Amino acid sequence: MSARTLPLLFLNLGGEMLYILDQRLRAQSIPGDKARKDEWTDVDRKRVMNDIIATMFNKKFMEELFKPQDLYSKKALRTVYDRLAHASIMRLNQASMDKLYDLMTMAFKYQVLLCPRPRDILLVTFNHLDAIKDFISNAPGILNQVDETFRQLIETYNCLSDGEFQLIRQTLLIFFQDMHIRVSIFLKDKVQNSNGRFVLPISGPVPWGTEVPGLIRIFNHKGVEVKRAEFTAAGNYITPQREGSFELYGDRVLKLGTNMYSMTRPVETHVSGSSKNQPSQAKENIVPNPLAKEELKFLARLLGGLDIQKPAGGETGFRLNLFMTDEEEEHAAQTRPEELSYRVINIEATQEPGRRAELSRILGEMDVAEPRPGSAEKGEDLLALMDGL
């Protein structure tokens, strides 16, 4: 697995999360002069977006994220997104958070599958960051945070070889391989089957730097072309006119990673019936994870860099429903297969007196295996690590 995959996974999933939240907040917004105290306004929407983006691109958080490290489990990453989604006045219940995470992961999985070449995953990431900058165009301080991450991406990834990007792509596909959640947008566009698997096109532009299929060249042992043969390709292919820009500003050319919710359309998810019996997902919950302790240490470091803004005074958080009605949300929570649900684990990485008891409770509830022999951090106490944050 590639040790450089985590920042790309986090930023792209975060970009998809912001697309969905922006779409749902706009759909539920009420004009400010007509809104009741418990209803969303456009001012609330902008505040939520600004707060989440500012937290997501926190400098300390990004520094920890960009350190070379193995990719962690779905549950570990899900905990980070739970914390991010609640970084402002917005509150999501379990069913809406599950739905949000499903939409995020399936959208990015589709983008990874469709990338013409592994290096184009970086262009997908740039598309997400370009859109995020549009969300906070009136907040120069937060905009500088995003630009700094942009520069860090360019410095870290532009110099990588095609082979290293291929390893990153394979790492992402391994992460997504057992996830087959049906999404109505994909089903309606006929890019996803009823079993949740994607339908990949056999036509379209070929990767930049390659030729349209249809010609076979034969060379001798000296490298001289001696023969040509033509064949009819199964699809209709075209050559891209130019390569997308890998700089801070420019035309990315590739449209993967842009906001597919910019048009008014439903974003329902449906849990495939076959997923209830998927052994790989059930196994993740039943079999002890040898890296569980290391993952908790990783979360402690990451969440320690998240500066979560608590609602001021007596202000209460606004609840956002990702379903059309409260009844749909309640039904989704009751019918969701157990292996697809996630418990929300709140880790307070602050100097509050009660945090040791909270972490002890979390460790007590998780089936944590002992570190493997030879581990660099064998025997290190998570609570001691948290004390240093």
Short mmCIF file of C-alpha atoms in Angstrom, two decimals:
data_model
loop_
_atom_site.label_atom_id
_atom_site.label_comp_id
_atom_site.label_asym_id
_atom_site.label_seq_id
_atom_site.Cartn_x
_atom_site.Cartn_y
_atom_site.Cartn_z
CA MET A 1 0.00 0.00 0.00
CA SER A 2 1.08 3.55 -0.67
CA ALA A 3 2.02 5.75 2.30
CA ARG A 4 0.93 8.81 0.30
CA THR A 5 -2.74 7.91 -0.18
CA LEU A 6 -4.33 9.30 2.99
CA PRO A 7 -4.28 13.05 2.11
CA LEU A 8 -5.90 12.40 -1.28
CA LEU A 9 -8.58 10.18 0.24
CA PHE A 10 -9.36 12.65 3.00
CA LEU A 11 -9.51 15.77 0.78
CA ASN A 12 -11.64 14.16 -1.93
CA LEU A 13 -14.12 12.64 0.52
CA GLY A 14 -14.21 15.98 2.35
CA GLY A 15 -14.94 17.77 -0.92
CA GLU A 16 -17.86 15.44 -1.62
CA MET A 17 -19.15 15.99 1.92
CA LEU A 18 -19.15 19.76 1.36
CA TYR A 19 -20.99 19.40 -1.98
CA ILE A 20 -23.77 17.40 -0.30
CA LEU A 21 -24.08 19.64 2.74
CA ASP A 22 -24.20 22.77 0.59
CA GLN A 23 -26.95 21.26 -1.59
CA ARG A 24 -29.06 20.17 1.38
CA LEU A 25 -28.55 23.44 3.28
CA ARG A 26 -29.63 25.43 0.21
CA ALA A 27 -32.69 23.21 -0.20
CA GLN A 28 -33.76 23.74 3.42
CA SER A 29 -32.86 27.45 3.70
CA ILE A 30 -35.57 29.98 4.48
CA PRO A 31 -35.22 33.73 3.73
CA GLY A 32 -33.79 35.43 6.82
CA ASP A 33 -36.76 37.78 7.34
CA LYS A 34 -39.21 34.85 7.27
CA ALA A 35 -37.25 32.20 9.17
CA ARG A 36 -38.14 31.07 12.66
CA LYS A 37 -35.41 30.68 15.24
CA ASP A 38 -35.12 26.93 14.56
CA GLU A 39 -35.01 27.23 10.74
CA TRP A 40 -32.01 27.49 8.43
CA THR A 41 -31.12 30.74 6.65
CA ASP A 42 -28.50 31.45 3.99
CA VAL A 43 -26.42 33.14 6.68
CA ASP A 44 -26.47 29.89 8.66
CA ARG A 45 -25.45 27.93 5.55
CA LYS A 46 -22.42 30.14 4.93
CA ARG A 47 -21.44 29.93 8.58
CA VAL A 48 -21.62 26.14 8.56
CA MET A 49 -19.56 25.89 5.36
CA ASN A 50 -16.95 28.33 6.66
CA ASP A 51 -16.65 26.57 10.02
CA ILE A 52 -16.29 23.09 8.52
CA ILE A 53 -13.76 24.21 5.86
CA ALA A 54 -11.72 26.15 8.43
CA THR A 55 -11.59 23.04 10.63
CA MET A 56 -10.85 20.72 7.72
CA PHE A 57 -7.86 22.79 6.56
CA ASN A 58 -6.49 23.55 10.02
CA LYS A 59 -2.70 23.90 9.72
CA LYS A 60 -1.81 21.42 12.49
CA PHE A 61 -4.35 18.96 11.15
CA MET A 62 -2.91 19.14 7.62
CA GLU A 63 0.65 18.74 8.90
CA GLU A 64 -0.34 15.50 10.66
CA LEU A 65 -2.32 14.30 7.65
CA PHE A 66 0.51 14.76 5.13
CA LYS A 67 3.00 12.67 7.09
CA PRO A 68 3.69 9.41 5.19
CA GLN A 69 1.55 6.71 6.80
CA ASP A 70 -0.54 3.67 5.94
CA LEU A 71 -4.20 4.03 5.12
CA TYR A 72 -6.44 3.28 8.09
CA SER A 73 -9.79 1.52 8.29
CA LYS A 74 -13.14 2.88 7.20
CA LYS A 75 -14.24 3.19 10.81
CA ALA A 76 -11.21 5.25 11.81
CA LEU A 77 -11.72 7.69 8.95
CA ARG A 78 -15.46 7.79 9.54
CA THR A 79 -14.79 9.06 13.07
CA VAL A 80 -12.87 12.02 11.65
CA TYR A 81 -15.75 12.93 9.31
CA ASP A 82 -18.25 12.67 12.18
CA ARG A 83 -16.18 15.23 14.01
CA LEU A 84 -15.84 17.44 10.93
CA ALA A 85 -19.55 17.43 10.12
CA HIS A 86 -20.28 18.67 13.63
CA ALA A 87 -17.60 21.38 13.62
CA SER A 88 -20.27 24.09 13.43
CA ILE A 89 -23.86 24.68 14.58
CA MET A 90 -25.14 21.88 12.33
CA ARG A 91 -26.16 18.55 13.88
CA LEU A 92 -26.78 15.26 12.06
CA ASN A 93 -28.34 12.19 13.62
CA GLN A 94 -27.04 8.68 12.99
CA ALA A 95 -29.15 7.92 9.88
CA SER A 96 -28.31 11.20 8.14
CA MET A 97 -24.60 10.81 8.95
CA ASP A 98 -24.66 7.27 7.55
CA LYS A 99 -26.30 8.53 4.38
CA LEU A 100 -23.84 11.40 4.06
CA TYR A 101 -20.86 9.04 4.35
CA ASP A 102 -22.39 6.62 1.83
CA LEU A 103 -22.80 9.40 -0.74
CA MET A 104 -19.27 10.66 -0.16
CA THR A 105 -17.60 7.29 -0.53
CA MET A 106 -19.56 6.08 -3.56
CA ALA A 107 -19.01 9.35 -5.45
CA PHE A 108 -15.25 9.27 -4.95
CA LYS A 109 -15.08 5.54 -5.70
CA TYR A 110 -16.73 6.22 -9.06
CA GLN A 111 -14.25 9.02 -9.77
CA VAL A 112 -11.27 6.79 -9.00
CA LEU A 113 -12.64 4.07 -11.29
CA LEU A 114 -13.13 6.53 -14.15
CA CYS A 115 -9.75 8.27 -13.95
CA PRO A 116 -8.11 7.82 -17.40
CA ARG A 117 -4.69 7.42 -15.77
CA PRO A 118 -3.58 7.12 -12.12
CA ARG A 119 -1.99 10.61 -12.09
CA ASP A 120 -5.39 12.13 -12.88
CA ILE A 121 -6.47 11.39 -9.29
CA LEU A 122 -4.53 14.55 -8.46
CA LEU A 123 -6.66 16.52 -10.96
CA VAL A 124 -9.79 15.15 -9.26
CA THR A 125 -8.42 16.45 -5.96
CA PHE A 126 -7.72 19.86 -7.51
CA ASN A 127 -11.30 20.02 -8.81
CA HIS A 128 -12.57 19.47 -5.28
CA LEU A 129 -10.28 22.15 -3.87
CA ASP A 130 -11.22 24.62 -6.62
CA ALA A 131 -14.89 24.18 -5.68
CA ILE A 132 -14.12 24.49 -1.96
CA LYS A 133 -12.40 27.83 -2.65
CA ASP A 134 -15.61 29.04 -4.30
CA PHE A 135 -17.54 28.18 -1.13
CA ILE A 136 -15.34 30.48 0.98
CA SER A 137 -14.54 33.20 -1.58
CA ASN A 138 -15.62 35.89 0.92
CA ALA A 139 -13.44 34.53 3.75
CA PRO A 140 -9.81 35.41 2.87
CA GLY A 141 -8.38 33.85 6.02
CA ILE A 142 -9.89 30.42 5.29
CA LEU A 143 -9.02 30.83 1.61
CA ASN A 144 -5.34 31.15 2.58
CA GLN A 145 -5.60 27.87 4.52
CA VAL A 146 -6.94 26.08 1.41
CA ASP A 147 -4.27 27.64 -0.82
CA GLU A 148 -1.58 26.46 1.59
CA THR A 149 -2.90 22.90 1.33
CA PHE A 150 -3.01 23.32 -2.45
CA ARG A 151 0.70 24.22 -2.47
CA GLN A 152 1.48 21.30 -0.20
CA LEU A 153 -0.31 18.94 -2.61
CA ILE A 154 1.67 20.31 -5.56
CA GLU A 155 4.97 20.01 -3.68
CA THR A 156 4.24 16.48 -2.46
CA TYR A 157 2.61 14.87 -5.49
CA ASN A 158 3.74 16.61 -8.68
CA CYS A 159 7.16 14.96 -8.39
CA LEU A 160 5.83 11.41 -7.97
CA SER A 161 6.31 8.88 -10.76
CA ASP A 162 3.51 7.20 -12.70
CA GLY A 163 4.29 3.97 -10.85
CA GLU A 164 3.77 5.67 -7.48
CA PHE A 165 0.42 7.05 -8.64
CA GLN A 166 -0.55 3.58 -9.81
CA LEU A 167 0.17 2.29 -6.28
CA ILE A 168 -1.96 5.12 -4.84
CA ARG A 169 -4.85 4.19 -7.15
CA GLN A 170 -4.60 0.52 -6.18
CA THR A 171 -4.61 1.47 -2.48
CA LEU A 172 -7.79 3.52 -2.99
CA LEU A 173 -9.49 0.70 -4.90
CA ILE A 174 -8.65 -1.77 -2.12
CA PHE A 175 -10.21 0.65 0.37
CA PHE A 176 -13.44 0.87 -1.68
CA GLN A 177 -13.66 -2.70 -3.00
CA ASP A 178 -16.40 -3.97 -0.64
CA MET A 179 -18.60 -0.86 -0.80
CA HIS A 180 -21.60 -1.24 -3.13
CA ILE A 181 -24.18 1.26 -1.88
CA ARG A 182 -26.80 2.19 -4.47
CA VAL A 183 -27.17 5.93 -5.16
CA SER A 184 -30.19 7.24 -7.04
CA ILE A 185 -28.17 9.72 -9.15
CA PHE A 186 -25.99 6.91 -10.46
CA LEU A 187 -28.93 4.55 -10.92
CA LYS A 188 -30.90 7.13 -12.92
CA ASP A 189 -27.89 7.93 -15.09
CA LYS A 190 -27.44 4.16 -15.61
CA VAL A 191 -23.83 4.21 -14.42
CA GLN A 192 -24.65 1.89 -11.51
CA ASN A 193 -26.39 -1.49 -11.53
CA SER A 194 -29.10 -2.51 -9.10
CA ASN A 195 -26.50 -4.48 -7.10
CA GLY A 196 -24.51 -1.31 -6.47
CA ARG A 197 -21.67 -2.06 -8.88
CA PHE A 198 -20.60 0.61 -11.36
CA VAL A 199 -20.88 0.35 -15.14
CA LEU A 200 -17.63 1.51 -16.72
CA PRO A 201 -17.77 3.07 -20.23
CA ILE A 202 -15.87 1.52 -23.12
CA SER A 203 -15.74 4.75 -25.14
CA GLY A 204 -14.53 8.31 -24.64
CA PRO A 205 -11.18 10.12 -24.39
CA VAL A 206 -8.06 8.03 -23.95
CA PRO A 207 -5.48 8.96 -21.29
CA TRP A 208 -3.25 11.91 -22.08
CA GLY A 209 -0.08 10.80 -23.86
CA THR A 210 -1.64 7.67 -25.35
CA GLU A 211 -3.03 6.89 -28.79
CA VAL A 212 -6.48 5.81 -29.87
CA PRO A 213 -6.67 1.96 -30.04
CA GLY A 214 -6.68 0.43 -33.53
CA LEU A 215 -3.02 0.06 -34.53
CA ILE A 216 -0.47 -2.65 -33.68
CA ARG A 217 3.23 -1.97 -34.31
CA ILE A 218 5.73 -4.82 -34.44
CA PHE A 219 9.43 -4.17 -33.77
CA ASN A 220 12.51 -6.32 -34.29
CA HIS A 221 15.25 -6.97 -31.74
CA LYS A 222 16.98 -3.70 -32.71
CA GLY A 223 13.89 -1.63 -31.94
CA VAL A 224 13.07 -0.92 -35.57
CA GLU A 225 9.43 -1.07 -36.65
CA VAL A 226 9.02 -3.83 -39.21
CA LYS A 227 5.27 -4.31 -39.49
CA ARG A 228 1.89 -2.71 -38.78
CA ALA A 229 -1.55 -4.23 -38.36
CA GLU A 230 -4.87 -2.47 -37.84
CA PHE A 231 -7.92 -3.69 -35.95
CA THR A 232 -11.38 -2.35 -35.14
CA ALA A 233 -11.72 -1.14 -31.56
CA ALA A 234 -14.84 -2.03 -29.57
CA GLY A 235 -15.50 1.59 -28.51
CA ASN A 236 -15.42 5.09 -29.93
CA TYR A 237 -12.26 6.74 -28.64
CA ILE A 238 -10.99 10.29 -28.98
CA THR A 239 -7.64 11.92 -28.23
CA PRO A 240 -7.72 14.65 -25.54
CA GLN A 241 -6.74 18.06 -26.89
CA ARG A 242 -4.62 19.05 -23.88
CA GLU A 243 -3.52 17.91 -20.44
CA GLY A 244 -5.15 19.31 -17.32
CA SER A 245 -3.25 21.87 -15.25
CA PHE A 246 -1.41 20.59 -12.16
CA GLU A 247 -0.71 24.12 -10.92
CA LEU A 248 -2.45 26.29 -8.30
CA TYR A 249 -4.64 27.86 -10.98
CA GLY A 250 -5.59 26.56 -14.40
CA ASP A 251 -7.99 24.48 -16.47
CA ARG A 252 -8.13 20.96 -15.05
CA VAL A 253 -9.80 19.71 -18.29
CA LEU A 254 -10.97 16.59 -16.42
CA LYS A 255 -14.50 17.06 -15.03
CA LEU A 256 -14.32 14.27 -12.43
CA GLY A 257 -14.52 15.73 -8.94
CA THR A 258 -16.68 18.71 -9.86
CA ASN A 259 -19.98 19.30 -8.05
CA MET A 260 -22.62 16.90 -9.42
CA TYR A 261 -25.21 18.38 -7.01
CA SER A 262 -25.09 21.84 -8.58
CA MET A 263 -28.32 20.95 -10.39
CA THR A 264 -31.50 20.30 -8.43
CA ARG A 265 -31.82 16.53 -8.22
CA PRO A 266 -32.49 13.99 -5.44
CA VAL A 267 -29.54 12.37 -3.71
CA GLU A 268 -31.18 9.32 -2.14
CA THR A 269 -29.13 6.28 -1.22
CA HIS A 270 -30.50 2.76 -1.10
CA VAL A 271 -28.84 -0.09 0.76
CA SER A 272 -28.55 -3.08 -1.53
CA GLY A 273 -30.28 -6.15 -0.13
CA SER A 274 -27.33 -8.34 -1.04
CA SER A 275 -25.06 -6.25 1.14
CA LYS A 276 -26.68 -7.72 4.27
CA ASN A 277 -24.86 -10.96 3.62
CA GLN A 278 -21.49 -9.63 2.53
CA PRO A 279 -18.98 -11.57 4.64
CA SER A 280 -16.17 -9.05 4.22
CA GLN A 281 -18.17 -6.27 5.88
CA ALA A 282 -19.36 -8.49 8.71
CA LYS A 283 -15.83 -9.72 9.22
CA GLU A 284 -14.61 -6.17 9.80
CA ASN A 285 -16.86 -5.89 12.85
CA ILE A 286 -16.27 -9.38 14.27
CA VAL A 287 -12.55 -10.06 13.82
CA PRO A 288 -10.22 -8.07 16.11
CA ASN A 289 -8.22 -5.52 14.18
CA PRO A 290 -4.46 -5.89 14.84
CA LEU A 291 -4.01 -2.19 14.09
CA ALA A 292 -6.82 -0.96 16.35
CA LYS A 293 -4.51 0.55 18.93
CA GLU A 294 -2.40 2.28 16.28
CA GLU A 295 -5.58 3.63 14.68
CA LEU A 296 -6.68 5.16 17.98
CA LYS A 297 -3.28 6.81 18.29
CA PHE A 298 -3.67 8.12 14.75
CA LEU A 299 -7.12 9.52 15.59
CA ALA A 300 -5.80 11.10 18.76
CA ARG A 301 -3.17 12.96 16.76
CA LEU A 302 -5.57 14.03 14.02
CA LEU A 303 -8.42 15.06 16.29
CA GLY A 304 -5.99 16.89 18.54
CA GLY A 305 -5.45 19.29 15.64
CA LEU A 306 -9.16 19.91 15.08
CA ASP A 307 -10.22 23.17 16.67
CA ILE A 308 -13.96 22.55 17.05
CA GLN A 309 -16.02 25.66 17.62
CA LYS A 310 -18.67 25.13 20.29
CA PRO A 311 -21.96 27.09 19.91
CA ALA A 312 -21.65 30.34 21.82
CA GLY A 313 -23.77 31.01 24.91
CA GLY A 314 -27.11 29.29 24.89
CA GLU A 315 -27.09 28.78 21.12
CA THR A 316 -28.26 25.33 20.09
CA GLY A 317 -27.17 23.46 17.01
CA PHE A 318 -29.40 23.30 13.95
CA ARG A 319 -30.39 19.80 12.84
CA LEU A 320 -29.89 18.95 9.18
CA ASN A 321 -31.90 16.09 7.69
CA LEU A 322 -30.43 14.49 4.56
CA PHE A 323 -33.74 12.74 3.91
CA MET A 324 -36.89 14.35 2.52
CA THR A 325 -38.87 13.83 5.73
CA ASP A 326 -38.23 12.89 9.36
CA GLU A 327 -40.16 9.66 8.77
CA GLU A 328 -37.77 8.61 5.99
CA GLU A 329 -34.80 9.34 8.23
CA GLU A 330 -36.25 7.26 11.08
CA HIS A 331 -37.09 4.39 8.73
CA ALA A 332 -33.55 4.42 7.30
CA ALA A 333 -32.06 4.21 10.79
CA GLN A 334 -34.24 1.20 11.63
CA THR A 335 -33.71 -0.75 8.40
CA ARG A 336 -30.01 -0.15 7.81
CA PRO A 337 -28.01 -3.44 8.04
CA GLU A 338 -25.94 -3.57 11.22
CA GLU A 339 -22.66 -4.15 9.37
CA LEU A 340 -23.12 -0.90 7.43
CA SER A 341 -23.76 1.26 10.50
CA TYR A 342 -21.11 3.08 12.46
CA ARG A 343 -21.09 4.10 16.07
CA VAL A 344 -20.18 7.73 16.57
CA ILE A 345 -17.12 7.90 18.80
CA ASN A 346 -16.38 11.34 20.23
CA ILE A 347 -12.76 11.75 21.26
CA GLU A 348 -12.08 15.02 23.07
CA ALA A 349 -8.36 15.65 22.54
CA THR A 350 -8.23 18.60 24.94
CA GLN A 351 -7.04 19.22 28.48
CA GLU A 352 -10.48 18.62 30.00
CA PRO A 353 -10.41 16.56 33.25
CA GLY A 354 -12.92 13.97 32.03
CA ARG A 355 -11.08 12.95 28.87
CA ARG A 356 -9.09 10.13 30.52
CA ALA A 357 -12.28 8.41 31.65
CA GLU A 358 -13.79 8.85 28.16
CA LEU A 359 -10.75 7.34 26.46
CA SER A 360 -10.66 4.49 28.98
CA ARG A 361 -14.30 3.76 28.15
CA ILE A 362 -13.57 3.75 24.40
CA LEU A 363 -10.59 1.45 24.82
CA GLY A 364 -12.62 -0.80 27.09
CA GLU A 365 -15.40 -1.16 24.50
CA MET A 366 -13.08 -1.88 21.58
CA ASP A 367 -11.45 -5.27 21.06
CA VAL A 368 -7.88 -3.98 20.87
CA ALA A 369 -5.21 -6.49 20.03
CA GLU A 370 -1.69 -6.20 21.35
CA PRO A 371 0.79 -4.49 18.98
CA ARG A 372 2.67 -6.87 16.75
CA PRO A 373 6.23 -7.83 17.83
CA GLY A 374 8.76 -5.34 16.58
CA SER A 375 6.31 -2.46 16.45
CA ALA A 376 8.08 0.87 16.88
CA GLU A 377 5.45 1.96 19.39
CA LYS A 378 4.98 -1.33 21.21
CA GLY A 379 3.50 -0.87 24.68
CA GLU A 380 2.97 2.87 24.34
CA ASP A 381 -0.06 4.01 26.34
CA LEU A 382 -2.66 5.90 24.31
CA LEU A 383 -3.64 7.95 27.34
CA ALA A 384 -0.05 9.07 27.83
CA LEU A 385 0.03 10.06 24.18
CA MET A 386 -3.13 12.09 24.64
CA ASP A 387 -1.56 13.90 27.60
CA GLY A 388 1.00 15.38 25.25
CA LEU A 389 -1.57 16.97 22.97
#
